[in-house]
Coordinates of C-alpha atoms and ligand atoms in Angstrom, one line a residue:
X207 CA 5.5 11.5 -0.9
X208 CA 3.5 14.7 -1.0
X209 CA -0.1 13.4 -1.0
X210 CA 0.4 10.7 1.6
X211 CA -1.6 11.3 4.8
X212 CA 0.7 9.1 6.9
X213 CA 3.8 10.9 5.6
X214 CA 2.1 14.2 6.7
X215 CA 1.5 12.8 10.2
X216 CA 5.1 11.4 10.4
X217 CA 6.5 14.9 9.5
X218 CA 4.2 16.8 11.8
X219 CA 2.4 18.5 9.0
X220 CA -0.9 16.9 9.9
X221 CA -2.1 16.4 13.5
X222 CA -2.6 13.1 15.1
X223 CA -2.5 11.8 18.7
X224 CA 1.1 10.6 18.7
X225 CA 1.8 8.1 21.4
X226 CA 5.4 7.3 20.5
X227 CA 7.9 8.3 17.9
X228 CA 11.6 7.9 17.3
X229 CA 13.8 8.4 14.2
X230 CA 12.4 5.4 12.4
X231 CA 8.7 5.2 13.3
X232 CA 5.6 6.9 14.8
X233 CA 2.6 5.5 16.6
X234 CA -0.7 7.3 16.8
X235 CA -4.4 6.6 17.5
X236 CA -6.6 5.5 14.6
X237 CA -9.2 8.1 13.8
X238 CA -11.8 5.4 13.3
X239 CA -11.1 3.0 16.1
X240 CA -12.3 -0.7 15.7
X241 CA -11.5 -1.6 19.3
X242 CA -11.1 0.3 22.7
X243 CA -7.4 0.5 21.9
X244 CA -6.6 1.0 18.2
X245 CA -3.1 2.3 17.3
X246 CA -1.3 2.6 14.0
X247 CA 2.5 2.1 13.9
X248 CA 4.2 3.4 10.8
X249 CA 7.7 3.8 9.4
X250 CA 8.6 7.4 8.9
X251 CA 9.9 6.7 5.4
X252 CA 7.3 6.1 2.8
X253 CA 6.8 2.4 2.0
X254 CA 3.5 1.8 0.1
X255 CA 2.7 -1.6 1.5
X256 CA 4.1 -4.9 2.6
X257 CA 4.6 -5.6 -1.1
X258 CA 7.4 -3.0 -1.1
X259 CA 9.2 -4.2 2.1
X260 CA 12.2 -5.1 0.0
X261 CA 13.1 -1.4 -0.3
X262 CA 13.5 -1.1 3.4
X263 CA 16.4 -2.0 5.7
X264 CA 16.1 -5.6 7.0
X265 CA 15.8 -4.3 10.6
X266 CA 12.7 -2.2 10.0
X267 CA 10.0 -4.7 10.6
X268 CA 11.7 -5.9 13.8
X269 CA 11.7 -2.3 15.0
X270 CA 8.0 -1.8 14.1
X271 CA 7.0 -5.0 15.8
X272 CA 9.1 -4.2 18.9
X273 CA 7.3 -0.8 19.0
X274 CA 3.9 -2.5 18.9
X275 CA 5.0 -4.9 21.7
X276 CA 6.3 -2.1 23.9
X277 CA 3.0 -0.1 23.3
X278 CA 0.9 -3.2 24.2
X279 CA 3.0 -3.6 27.3
X280 CA 2.7 0.0 28.4
X281 CA -1.1 0.1 27.6
X282 CA -1.7 -3.0 29.7
X283 CA -2.7 -5.3 26.8
X284 CA 0.0 -7.9 27.1
X285 CA -1.7 -10.0 29.7
X286 CA -5.2 -10.0 28.1
X287 CA -3.9 -10.1 24.5
X288 CA -4.2 -8.1 21.4
X289 CA -4.1 -8.4 17.6
X290 CA -1.6 -7.0 15.1
X291 CA -2.9 -6.5 11.5
X292 CA -1.2 -5.5 8.3
X293 CA -3.9 -5.0 5.6
X294 CA -2.2 -5.3 2.2
X295 CA -3.7 -4.4 -1.2
X296 CA -7.3 -4.2 -2.2
X297 CA -8.4 -7.7 -1.1
X298 CA -6.5 -7.2 2.2
X299 CA -8.6 -4.1 2.9
X300 CA -5.8 -1.6 2.7
X301 CA -7.1 1.9 2.3
X302 CA -4.0 4.0 3.1
X303 CA -1.0 3.1 1.0
X304 CA 1.7 3.8 3.5
X305 CA 2.8 0.6 5.4
X306 CA 1.2 0.5 8.9
X307 CA 0.6 -2.1 11.6
X308 CA -2.7 -1.9 13.4
X309 CA -2.5 -2.7 17.2
X310 CA -6.0 -3.6 18.4
X311 CA -6.9 -4.5 21.9
X312 CA -9.3 -4.0 24.8
X313 CA -11.9 -6.5 23.6
X314 CA -12.1 -10.1 22.5
X315 CA -11.3 -10.6 18.8
X316 CA -13.1 -13.0 16.4
X317 CA -11.6 -15.5 14.0
X318 CA -11.8 -15.7 11.0
X319 CA -11.9 -11.9 10.4
X320 CA -14.8 -10.8 8.1
Ligands
AMP238 P1 -6.0 0.3 6.3 O1 -7.5 0.2 5.9 O2 -5.4 -1.0 6.8 O3 -5.2 0.9 5.2 O4 -6.0 1.3 7.5 C1 -5.9 2.6 7.4 C2 -6.4 3.2 8.7 O5 -6.0 4.5 8.8 C3 -7.9 3.2 9.0 O6 -8.2 2.4 10.1 C4 -8.2 4.7 9.2 O7 -9.2 4.8 10.1 C5 -6.9 5.2 9.6 N1 -6.7 6.6 9.3 C6 -6.8 7.2 8.1 N2 -6.5 8.5 8.1 C7 -6.1 8.8 9.4 C8 -5.7 9.9 10.1 N3 -5.5 11.1 9.5 N4 -5.4 9.8 11.5 C9 -5.6 8.6 12.1 N5 -6.0 7.5 11.5 C10 -6.2 7.5 10.1

């Protein structure tokens, strides 16, 4: 998808602080962090939102969540805890329409979210 900023990051056309990547996914720091650690994990193929997950291989979400868990471990968040968020659609607060998992950590989170 030409105009998708996360496709551009995944393909290397646009810069980002990439922390991890493999053939299926990339993880990079959010440009507007909401916690001391705020990382986005995205599939490299374009999927607009969780609503379109049916287009993806069944193993994709397992891979994305495993990547989040590995990052949380390597960044020292596993013991203190962290939050994983998938904003979906307008009411969900989604602003970039390329599926992404937010990994947030390094501070205590509130519930319910605002
Ligand atoms: P969401 O609101 O769930 O769609 O989250 C989109 C996130 O992408 C926001 O937290 C933005 O700060 C972040 N973001 C948008 N563009 C970039 C970019 N070029 N590099 C890093 N993070 C970005």
